[in-house]
Amino acid sequence: MTHPPYLSPGYRSTILRAPARPPVAFRTDPDAIELTGPVFGHHEVGSLDADLTRQHAGEPLGERISVTGRILDSAGKPIRGTLVELWQANAAGRYAHERDQHPAPLDPNFTGAGRCLTDEDGRYRFVTIKPGAYPWRNHHNAWRPAHLHFSVFGRAFTERLVTQMYFPGDPLMPFDPILQSIPDEAARQRLVSAFSMELTEPEWSLGYSFDIVLGRTPTESS
Amino acid sequence: MNPTPSQTVGPFFSHALPYPHDWELVPAGHAGAIMLTGRVLDGAGEPVPDALLELWLGRTGDRGALLRGDGEVSGFGRCATAPDGSFRFRTVRPEGAYLSLQVFARGLLRSLLTRVYLEDRPDPLLDGLEPERRGTLIATGSGDRYRFDVRLQGDGETVFLDF
Ligand SMILES: [Fe+2]
C-alpha cells in the first residue's frame, strides 16, 4: 500500500478528519471529468518563481540547495508542462505564515513559496535553502523532520498529489507520525531525496534529487 | 513504477498556495455565473478552518488557471477555507452533471475527491449509492446560488471517490 490510511491516530489531527466510510469505487465512463485536469500556460509562471532565494532584496539565511527531479506517470513516462508548487519553513524552522507560533526568527528575505512547470523531460528544478526542523504540538516533544512540501497536478484530477520531501539521514524521521503514517518502509523511502554530488555546484549549493511518480487512475487497466 | 505516497498539506500553506482571484473561475458579472458556497466540517461537526478546496470544471477554458487573464472562463479554482470553515467559488454550470471537488487539509494524509451535482438526476455514480448517502453529493439551491457542505466524517459524511 502506497498511501497512508486516512485514519492514523499517531497523527492526532486525523482522528476527527478521516472519513469513516470507505471511498466509493470509481468505475466511471471515459468522459468523467476527473480524468482530465487543468493545463497551465508558460506565461502564468514567472521565470524567477522557481528560485526561492531571489524573491527579496537580500539573500535568505541558510544552506543554499537545489532540488530537481522528474514528474513521471505510473508507466515511467515524463509528464511535461505540469505545475509543481513548493513551500517550506525557513532555515530556522519557521513558516512565513501568520499562525505559525514557533518562537524562531522569521527571515525578511525568505517567503518559502515557489512554483514551476516541468520541461520536455518532465523535469522541475528549484533553488532554495534547506528548511529547519520545527516543533509541533501533536505529542510531547514532537518535531517535524526537515521537509519541503510539494504539490503536483499531473494530467488528470485523479493524479493530483500533495506530498512532502525529506532529507537523507535526518534523525527525526523515525519519530515523525506523518512520515510514519505510510505503512510500507519502501514507500516511505520514496519520500526521501538523494544527496547528489553531481547536482552540487562548487562554491555555491548542495544538490538533491527527488522524482515523483503519479498514481494510475482507477479506470486505466492494470 | 511505484507511485510516490501522499502526505498532508499541513496547516501552513496559505503563504504559498492561494493566489489572486483563485476562487473566481469567471469574473464578476459574467453571464450565467453561479456562486457555490459551503463549509467544511469535521467529525464533531466543527468547522475546518485550514482546508484548501480545488474545483475543476472539466475544461481548461481561456481565463487562465493561475494568472486570471482577460478570458471569460477558467476551468480551475482554488479556495482556502475561512476561520468558520466556509469556502466560495464563482463559476459557471458544468457542461455535464457535476463539478469535481478536491479537498486538502491538515489531518488529511491524502486529498479527498468528491463531486458536486447541481441537481438530482439519474446518474451512474449517484444511482450506485445507498439512498441515504446520495444527497451528500447534491448541492442545495437554485438559480445562481448553490450550497454544498463537505462533511469529512460521521453523520451525513460526504461520499468520497476511490481514486
Ligand atoms: Fe511543514
Tab-separated table of C-alpha atoms and ligand atoms in Angstrom:
chain	number	residue	atom	x	y	z
A	1	MET	CA	0.000	0.000	0.000
A	2	THR	CA	1.486	3.285	-1.096
A	3	HIS	CA	-0.582	5.990	0.556
A	4	PRO	CA	-1.122	6.401	4.261
A	5	PRO	CA	-4.573	5.461	5.562
A	6	TYR	CA	-6.727	8.498	6.294
A	7	LEU	CA	-7.035	7.418	9.930
A	8	SER	CA	-3.594	7.304	11.516
A	9	PRO	CA	-4.153	8.002	15.233
A	10	GLY	CA	-0.473	8.734	15.903
A	11	TYR	CA	-1.117	11.888	13.882
A	12	ARG	CA	-3.828	13.315	16.092
A	13	SER	CA	-5.481	15.615	13.574
A	14	THR	CA	-6.596	12.612	11.533
A	15	ILE	CA	-8.935	11.374	14.275
A	16	LEU	CA	-11.795	13.781	13.549
A	17	ARG	CA	-10.981	14.382	9.900
A	18	ALA	CA	-10.546	10.903	8.418
A	19	PRO	CA	-13.706	9.706	6.664
A	20	ALA	CA	-15.225	6.717	8.453
A	21	ARG	CA	-16.758	5.239	5.298
A	22	PRO	CA	-14.663	3.646	2.577
A	23	PRO	CA	-14.321	5.619	-0.650
A	24	VAL	CA	-16.768	4.710	-3.381
A	25	ALA	CA	-15.383	2.735	-6.286
A	26	PHE	CA	-14.854	4.975	-9.260
A	27	ARG	CA	-15.957	2.789	-12.156
A	28	THR	CA	-16.852	5.524	-14.475
A	29	ASP	CA	-17.235	6.416	-18.095
A	30	PRO	CA	-14.256	7.672	-20.127
A	31	ASP	CA	-15.888	11.104	-20.239
A	32	ALA	CA	-15.608	11.552	-16.470
A	33	ILE	CA	-14.116	14.998	-15.917
A	34	GLU	CA	-11.815	13.680	-13.174
A	35	LEU	CA	-9.806	12.026	-15.937
A	36	THR	CA	-8.793	15.453	-17.210
A	37	GLY	CA	-7.063	18.309	-15.452
A	38	PRO	CA	-6.113	21.946	-15.867
A	39	VAL	CA	-3.458	22.947	-18.388
A	40	PHE	CA	-1.121	25.737	-17.290
A	41	GLY	CA	0.356	28.267	-19.673
A	42	HIS	CA	4.027	29.210	-19.529
A	43	HIS	CA	3.052	32.869	-19.200
A	44	GLU	CA	1.310	32.021	-15.924
A	45	VAL	CA	4.540	31.096	-14.148
A	46	GLY	CA	7.328	33.660	-13.798
A	47	SER	CA	10.918	32.701	-14.636
A	48	LEU	CA	12.057	33.589	-11.104
A	49	ASP	CA	9.251	31.725	-9.359
A	50	ALA	CA	11.418	28.604	-9.023
A	51	ASP	CA	14.240	30.420	-7.224
A	52	LEU	CA	13.184	30.994	-3.622
A	53	THR	CA	16.469	32.737	-2.845
A	54	ARG	CA	15.788	35.645	-5.199
A	55	GLN	CA	12.353	36.819	-4.180
A	56	HIS	CA	13.529	39.621	-1.864
A	57	ALA	CA	16.133	42.360	-1.770
A	58	GLY	CA	18.690	40.197	0.035
A	59	GLU	CA	19.607	36.544	0.188
A	60	PRO	CA	17.899	34.345	2.758
A	61	LEU	CA	19.915	32.806	5.569
A	62	GLY	CA	20.573	29.087	5.420
A	63	GLU	CA	22.240	26.384	3.438
A	64	ARG	CA	21.620	27.029	-0.281
A	65	ILE	CA	20.354	23.937	-2.102
A	66	SER	CA	18.927	22.960	-5.457
A	67	VAL	CA	16.256	20.291	-5.743
A	68	THR	CA	15.451	18.685	-9.058
A	69	GLY	CA	13.688	15.622	-10.338
A	70	ARG	CA	11.191	14.345	-12.843
A	71	ILE	CA	7.443	14.007	-12.651
A	72	LEU	CA	6.544	10.622	-14.107
A	73	ASP	CA	3.363	8.687	-14.730
A	74	SER	CA	2.929	5.176	-13.448
A	75	ALA	CA	4.461	3.805	-16.654
A	76	GLY	CA	7.577	5.930	-16.114
A	77	LYS	CA	6.766	8.422	-18.877
A	78	PRO	CA	7.620	12.063	-18.175
A	79	ILE	CA	4.752	14.451	-17.596
A	80	ARG	CA	5.530	17.665	-19.446
A	81	GLY	CA	4.320	21.149	-18.650
A	82	THR	CA	2.679	20.231	-15.390
A	83	LEU	CA	2.607	22.617	-12.450
A	84	VAL	CA	4.806	21.881	-9.435
A	85	GLU	CA	4.368	24.031	-6.329
A	86	LEU	CA	6.766	24.032	-3.394
A	87	TRP	CA	6.530	25.583	0.055
A	88	GLN	CA	8.587	25.300	3.209
A	89	ALA	CA	9.832	26.718	6.504
A	90	ASN	CA	12.910	28.927	6.641
A	91	ALA	CA	16.331	27.790	7.854
A	92	ALA	CA	15.257	28.295	11.466
A	93	GLY	CA	12.152	26.146	11.066
A	94	ARG	CA	9.641	28.994	10.895
A	95	TYR	CA	6.965	29.467	8.232
A	96	ALA	CA	6.098	32.900	6.867
A	97	HIS	CA	2.543	32.149	7.955
A	98	GLU	CA	0.564	34.191	10.459
A	99	ARG	CA	-0.475	31.169	12.511
A	100	ASP	CA	2.996	29.663	12.931
A	101	GLN	CA	3.754	30.311	16.629
A	102	HIS	CA	7.175	28.650	16.771
A	103	PRO	CA	9.484	31.131	18.548
A	104	ALA	CA	12.158	31.015	15.859
A	105	PRO	CA	13.069	34.067	13.788
A	106	LEU	CA	11.376	34.997	10.547
A	107	ASP	CA	13.722	35.804	7.681
A	108	PRO	CA	12.753	39.018	5.871
A	109	ASN	CA	14.452	37.646	2.777
A	110	PHE	CA	12.550	34.377	2.651
A	111	THR	CA	8.900	33.640	1.940
A	112	GLY	CA	9.312	29.958	1.200
A	113	ALA	CA	6.982	29.511	-1.768
A	114	GLY	CA	7.832	28.682	-5.375
A	115	ARG	CA	6.442	27.089	-8.478
A	116	CYS	CA	7.458	25.940	-11.922
A	117	LEU	CA	6.282	23.950	-14.917
A	118	THR	CA	8.077	20.751	-15.870
A	119	ASP	CA	10.157	20.791	-19.047
A	120	GLU	CA	10.164	18.415	-22.033
A	121	ASP	CA	11.709	15.669	-19.885
A	122	GLY	CA	9.174	16.146	-17.117
A	123	ARG	CA	11.855	17.840	-15.045
A	124	TYR	CA	11.404	20.535	-12.415
A	125	ARG	CA	14.134	22.421	-10.579
A	126	PHE	CA	14.044	24.705	-7.561
A	127	VAL	CA	16.753	26.721	-5.853
A	128	THR	CA	16.069	27.353	-2.184
A	129	ILE	CA	17.587	26.938	1.281
A	130	LYS	CA	17.394	23.861	3.445
A	131	PRO	CA	14.487	24.238	5.864
A	132	GLY	CA	14.945	23.729	9.592
A	133	ALA	CA	13.167	21.148	11.707
A	134	TYR	CA	10.311	22.580	13.729
A	135	PRO	CA	8.279	21.590	16.787
A	136	TRP	CA	4.550	20.916	16.698
A	137	ARG	CA	2.018	20.040	19.343
A	138	ASN	CA	0.994	16.583	18.217
A	139	HIS	CA	2.578	14.921	21.263
A	140	HIS	CA	5.211	15.669	23.893
A	141	ASN	CA	8.458	16.876	22.309
A	142	ALA	CA	7.178	16.417	18.758
A	143	TRP	CA	9.453	17.712	15.979
A	144	ARG	CA	8.939	17.529	12.245
A	145	PRO	CA	11.981	16.409	10.271
A	146	ALA	CA	13.167	18.980	7.737
A	147	HIS	CA	10.884	18.762	4.711
A	148	LEU	CA	9.727	20.511	1.562
A	149	HIS	CA	6.008	20.478	0.739
A	150	PHE	CA	5.265	19.580	-2.893
A	151	SER	CA	2.060	19.916	-4.904
A	152	VAL	CA	1.829	18.333	-8.368
A	153	PHE	CA	-1.038	18.350	-10.863
A	154	GLY	CA	-0.289	15.701	-13.477
A	155	ARG	CA	-2.645	15.185	-16.390
A	156	ALA	CA	-5.814	14.259	-14.557
A	157	PHE	CA	-7.538	15.498	-11.429
A	158	THR	CA	-7.185	11.915	-10.150
A	159	GLU	CA	-3.396	12.235	-10.474
A	160	ARG	CA	-3.259	15.274	-8.208
A	161	LEU	CA	-0.694	14.765	-5.468
A	162	VAL	CA	0.388	16.758	-2.445
A	163	THR	CA	3.317	15.307	-0.561
A	164	GLN	CA	6.470	16.115	1.399
A	165	MET	CA	10.120	15.548	0.563
A	166	TYR	CA	12.583	14.648	3.317
A	167	PHE	CA	16.370	14.820	3.538
A	168	PRO	CA	18.592	11.735	3.731
A	169	GLY	CA	19.907	10.848	7.162
A	170	ASP	CA	17.540	13.066	9.131
A	171	PRO	CA	17.424	11.572	12.646
A	172	LEU	CA	13.867	12.805	13.229
A	173	MET	CA	12.281	10.647	10.504
A	174	PRO	CA	11.667	7.540	12.668
A	175	PHE	CA	9.824	9.694	15.227
A	176	ASP	CA	7.557	11.545	12.801
A	177	PRO	CA	3.937	10.319	12.800
A	178	ILE	CA	3.272	11.988	9.442
A	179	LEU	CA	6.050	10.171	7.569
A	180	GLN	CA	5.450	7.007	9.612
A	181	SER	CA	1.750	7.049	8.698
A	182	ILE	CA	2.868	5.383	5.453
A	183	PRO	CA	2.761	1.692	6.359
A	184	ASP	CA	5.328	0.408	3.891
A	185	GLU	CA	9.006	1.132	4.528
A	186	ALA	CA	9.873	1.072	0.816
A	187	ALA	CA	7.110	3.613	0.162
A	188	ARG	CA	8.402	5.856	2.956
A	189	GLN	CA	11.853	5.737	1.392
A	190	ARG	CA	10.399	7.132	-1.827
A	191	LEU	CA	9.830	10.427	0.033
A	192	VAL	CA	13.486	10.751	0.994
A	193	SER	CA	15.506	12.727	-1.520
A	194	ALA	CA	19.001	11.675	-2.551
A	195	PHE	CA	22.004	13.892	-1.996
A	196	SER	CA	23.884	14.254	-5.269
A	197	MET	CA	27.450	15.395	-5.690
A	198	GLU	CA	26.711	15.697	-9.395
A	199	LEU	CA	23.991	18.245	-8.709
A	200	THR	CA	26.125	20.031	-6.143
A	201	GLU	CA	27.655	23.205	-7.530
A	202	PRO	CA	31.170	24.110	-6.369
A	203	GLU	CA	31.291	27.158	-4.111
A	204	TRP	CA	27.549	27.576	-4.475
A	205	SER	CA	24.907	24.987	-3.491
A	206	LEU	CA	24.239	21.418	-2.395
A	207	GLY	CA	22.170	19.309	-4.781
A	208	TYR	CA	19.330	16.917	-4.045
A	209	SER	CA	17.279	14.810	-6.438
A	210	PHE	CA	13.677	13.774	-5.916
A	211	ASP	CA	11.491	12.125	-8.565
A	212	ILE	CA	7.727	11.971	-8.169
A	213	VAL	CA	5.652	9.174	-9.677
A	214	LEU	CA	1.951	9.854	-10.000
A	215	GLY	CA	-0.651	7.179	-9.489
A	216	ARG	CA	-2.610	5.292	-12.049
A	217	THR	CA	-6.223	6.383	-12.276
A	218	PRO	CA	-8.547	3.535	-11.347
A	219	THR	CA	-10.164	3.371	-14.782
A	220	GLU	CA	-6.912	2.538	-16.534
A	221	SER	CA	-6.247	-1.164	-16.907
A	222	SER	CA	-3.630	-2.514	-14.580
B	1	MET	CA	6.649	2.300	-11.349
B	2	ASN	CA	5.667	2.611	-7.719
B	3	PRO	CA	3.792	5.819	-7.013
B	4	THR	CA	5.003	8.459	-4.602
B	5	PRO	CA	2.997	8.411	-1.366
B	6	SER	CA	0.795	11.299	-0.368
B	7	GLN	CA	1.369	13.478	2.710
B	8	THR	CA	-0.829	16.077	4.342
B	9	VAL	CA	-0.891	19.635	3.004
B	10	GLY	CA	-0.340	20.637	6.661
B	11	PRO	CA	-1.508	23.822	8.373
B	12	PHE	CA	0.918	26.235	6.733
B	13	PHE	CA	0.108	26.608	3.047
B	14	SER	CA	-1.674	29.926	2.954
B	15	HIS	CA	1.512	31.893	2.169
B	16	ALA	CA	2.081	29.626	-0.836
B	17	LEU	CA	-0.950	28.052	-2.493
B	18	PRO	CA	-3.686	30.717	-2.614
B	19	TYR	CA	-3.318	33.286	-5.395
B	20	PRO	CA	-5.240	36.380	-6.503
B	21	HIS	CA	-8.762	35.626	-7.763
B	22	ASP	CA	-8.168	31.914	-7.211
B	23	TRP	CA	-11.818	31.282	-6.263
B	24	GLU	CA	-13.154	33.132	-9.325
B	25	LEU	CA	-13.412	30.776	-12.285
B	26	VAL	CA	-15.360	33.528	-14.017
B	27	PRO	CA	-15.156	37.300	-13.489
B	28	ALA	CA	-17.785	39.254	-11.583
B	29	GLY	CA	-20.817	39.929	-13.707
B	30	HIS	CA	-20.211	37.002	-16.045
B	31	ALA	CA	-23.456	35.910	-17.687
B	32	GLY	CA	-24.619	32.631	-16.227
B	33	ALA	CA	-22.267	32.789	-13.247
B	34	ILE	CA	-23.274	30.906	-10.129
B	35	MET	CA	-21.991	31.163	-6.581
B	36	LEU	CA	-21.152	27.870	-4.928
B	37	THR	CA	-20.598	28.240	-1.200
B	38	GLY	CA	-20.437	25.901	1.751
B	39	ARG	CA	-18.488	24.790	4.757
B	40	VAL	CA	-16.058	22.006	5.564
B	41	LEU	CA	-16.945	20.244	8.836
B	42	ASP	CA	-15.099	17.598	10.839
B	43	GLY	CA	-16.428	14.522	12.636
B	44	ALA	CA	-17.550	16.603	15.621
B	45	GLY	CA	-19.437	18.982	13.339
B	46	GLU	CA	-16.819	21.669	13.936
B	47	PRO	CA	-15.675	23.885	11.067
B	48	VAL	CA	-12.348	23.091	9.433
B	49	PRO	CA	-10.605	26.476	9.147
B	50	ASP	CA	-7.476	25.228	7.402
B	51	ALA	CA	-8.705	23.284	4.395
B	52	LEU	CA	-7.928	24.023	0.770
B	53	LEU	CA	-10.522	23.213	-1.879
B	54	GLU	CA	-9.997	22.889	-5.612
B	55	LEU	CA	-12.794	22.963	-8.139
B	56	TRP	CA	-12.451	21.546	-11.649
B	57	LEU	CA	-14.995	22.170	-14.392
B	58	GLY	CA	-13.612	19.639	-16.845
B	59	ARG	CA	-12.081	22.022	-19.397
B	60	THR	CA	-9.240	24.481	-19.080
B	61	GLY	CA	-11.012	27.497	-20.556
B	62	ASP	CA	-9.479	30.794	-21.567
B	63	ARG	CA	-9.220	32.783	-18.337
B	64	GLY	CA	-6.016	31.193	-17.044
B	65	ALA	CA	-5.791	28.795	-14.158
B	66	LEU	CA	-3.217	30.767	-12.138
B	67	LEU	CA	-2.963	34.163	-13.762
B	68	ARG	CA	-6.509	35.264	-14.385
B	69	GLY	CA	-6.387	36.908	-17.788
B	70	ASP	CA	-8.919	38.618	-19.986
B	71	GLY	CA	-10.758	35.411	-20.801
B	72	GLU	CA	-14.191	34.579	-19.533
B	73	VAL	CA	-13.985	31.100	-18.033
B	74	SER	CA	-11.271	29.159	-16.261
B	75	GLY	CA	-11.800	25.505	-15.562
B	76	PHE	CA	-9.884	25.598	-12.310
B	77	GLY	CA	-10.380	27.343	-8.991
B	78	ARG	CA	-8.928	27.143	-5.524
B	79	CYS	CA	-10.228	28.408	-2.189
B	80	ALA	CA	-8.764	28.178	1.314
B	81	THR	CA	-11.450	27.925	3.989
B	82	ALA	CA	-12.112	30.882	6.297
B	83	PRO	CA	-11.971	30.594	10.119
B	84	ASP	CA	-15.628	29.479	10.075
B	85	GLY	CA	-14.818	26.663	7.657
B	86	SER	CA	-16.529	28.397	4.754
B	87	PHE	CA	-15.469	28.486	1.129
B	88	ARG	CA	-16.814	30.084	-2.043
B	89	PHE	CA	-16.443	29.733	-5.783
B	90	ARG	CA	-17.829	31.852	-8.590
B	91	THR	CA	-18.191	29.535	-11.551
B	92	VAL	CA	-20.428	28.595	-14.423
B	93	ARG	CA	-22.544	25.485	-14.636
B	94	PRO	CA	-20.621	22.453	-15.845
B	95	GLU	CA	-21.351	21.051	-19.286
B	96	GLY	CA	-22.120	17.721	-17.686
B	97	ALA	CA	-23.954	16.903	-14.492
B	98	TYR	CA	-21.331	17.749	-11.905
B	99	LEU	CA	-18.227	19.641	-10.897
B	100	SER	CA	-15.209	17.882	-9.436
B	101	LEU	CA	-14.096	18.988	-5.982
B	102	GLN	CA	-10.871	18.035	-4.236
B	103	VAL	CA	-10.231	18.701	-0.544
B	104	PHE	CA	-6.884	19.098	1.213
B	105	ALA	CA	-6.377	19.821	4.917
B	106	ARG	CA	-4.178	19.374	7.922
B	107	GLY	CA	-5.117	15.944	9.231
B	108	LEU	CA	-5.879	14.610	5.752
B	109	LEU	CA	-2.938	12.413	4.835
B	110	ARG	CA	-4.306	12.243	1.305
B	111	SER	CA	-6.670	14.552	-0.527
B	112	LEU	CA	-10.354	13.663	-0.830
B	113	LEU	CA	-12.117	13.683	-4.177
B	114	THR	CA	-15.836	14.250	-4.469
B	115	ARG	CA	-18.454	15.603	-6.863
B	116	VAL	CA	-20.903	18.479	-6.682
B	117	TYR	CA	-24.129	17.829	-8.585
B	118	LEU	CA	-26.274	20.914	-9.043
B	119	GLU	CA	-29.432	18.867	-9.261
B	120	ASP	CA	-30.566	15.328	-8.533
B	121	ARG	CA	-30.889	13.312	-11.708
B	122	PRO	CA	-30.277	9.778	-12.957
B	123	ASP	CA	-26.525	9.269	-12.941
B	124	PRO	CA	-24.243	6.215	-12.909
B	125	LEU	CA	-22.430	7.286	-9.765
B	126	LEU	CA	-25.448	8.625	-7.848
B	127	ASP	CA	-27.565	5.623	-8.767
B	128	GLY	CA	-24.979	3.260	-7.301
B	129	LEU	CA	-25.039	4.910	-3.872
B	130	GLU	CA	-27.081	3.948	-0.848
B	131	PRO	CA	-30.146	6.206	-0.995
B	132	GLU	CA	-29.333	7.974	2.281
B	133	ARG	CA	-25.865	8.946	1.019
B	134	ARG	CA	-26.966	10.209	-2.401
B	135	GLY	CA	-27.947	13.611	-1.065
B	136	THR	CA	-24.451	14.342	0.191
B	137	LEU	CA	-23.364	14.978	-3.414
B	138	ILE	CA	-26.243	17.226	-4.392
B	139	ALA	CA	-25.939	20.940	-3.831
B	140	THR	CA	-28.952	22.773	-2.462
B	141	GLY	CA	-30.198	25.974	-4.013
B	142	SER	CA	-31.237	27.123	-7.438
B	143	GLY	CA	-30.793	29.976	-9.874
B	144	ASP	CA	-27.382	31.488	-9.266
B	145	ARG	CA	-26.823	30.368	-5.679
B	146	TYR	CA	-25.881	26.878	-4.563
B	147	ARG	CA	-24.680	25.472	-1.283
B	148	PHE	CA	-22.587	22.371	-0.712
B	149	ASP	CA	-21.152	21.326	2.656
B	150	VAL	CA	-18.322	18.839	2.938
B	151	ARG	CA	-18.655	16.586	5.978
B	152	LEU	CA	-15.391	14.750	6.436
B	153	GLN	CA	-16.658	12.176	8.917
B	154	GLY	CA	-19.717	10.925	10.773
B	155	ASP	CA	-23.359	11.943	10.341
B	156	GLY	CA	-24.041	12.876	6.765
B	157	GLU	CA	-20.476	12.051	5.762
B	158	THR	CA	-19.883	13.170	2.189
B	159	VAL	CA	-19.350	10.424	-0.376
B	160	PHE	CA	-15.708	10.425	-1.462
B	161	LEU	CA	-14.380	8.682	-4.531
B	162	ASP	CA	-11.770	5.951	-4.666
B	163	PHE	CA	-9.073	7.342	-6.942
C	1	FE	FE	5.627	21.634	7.045
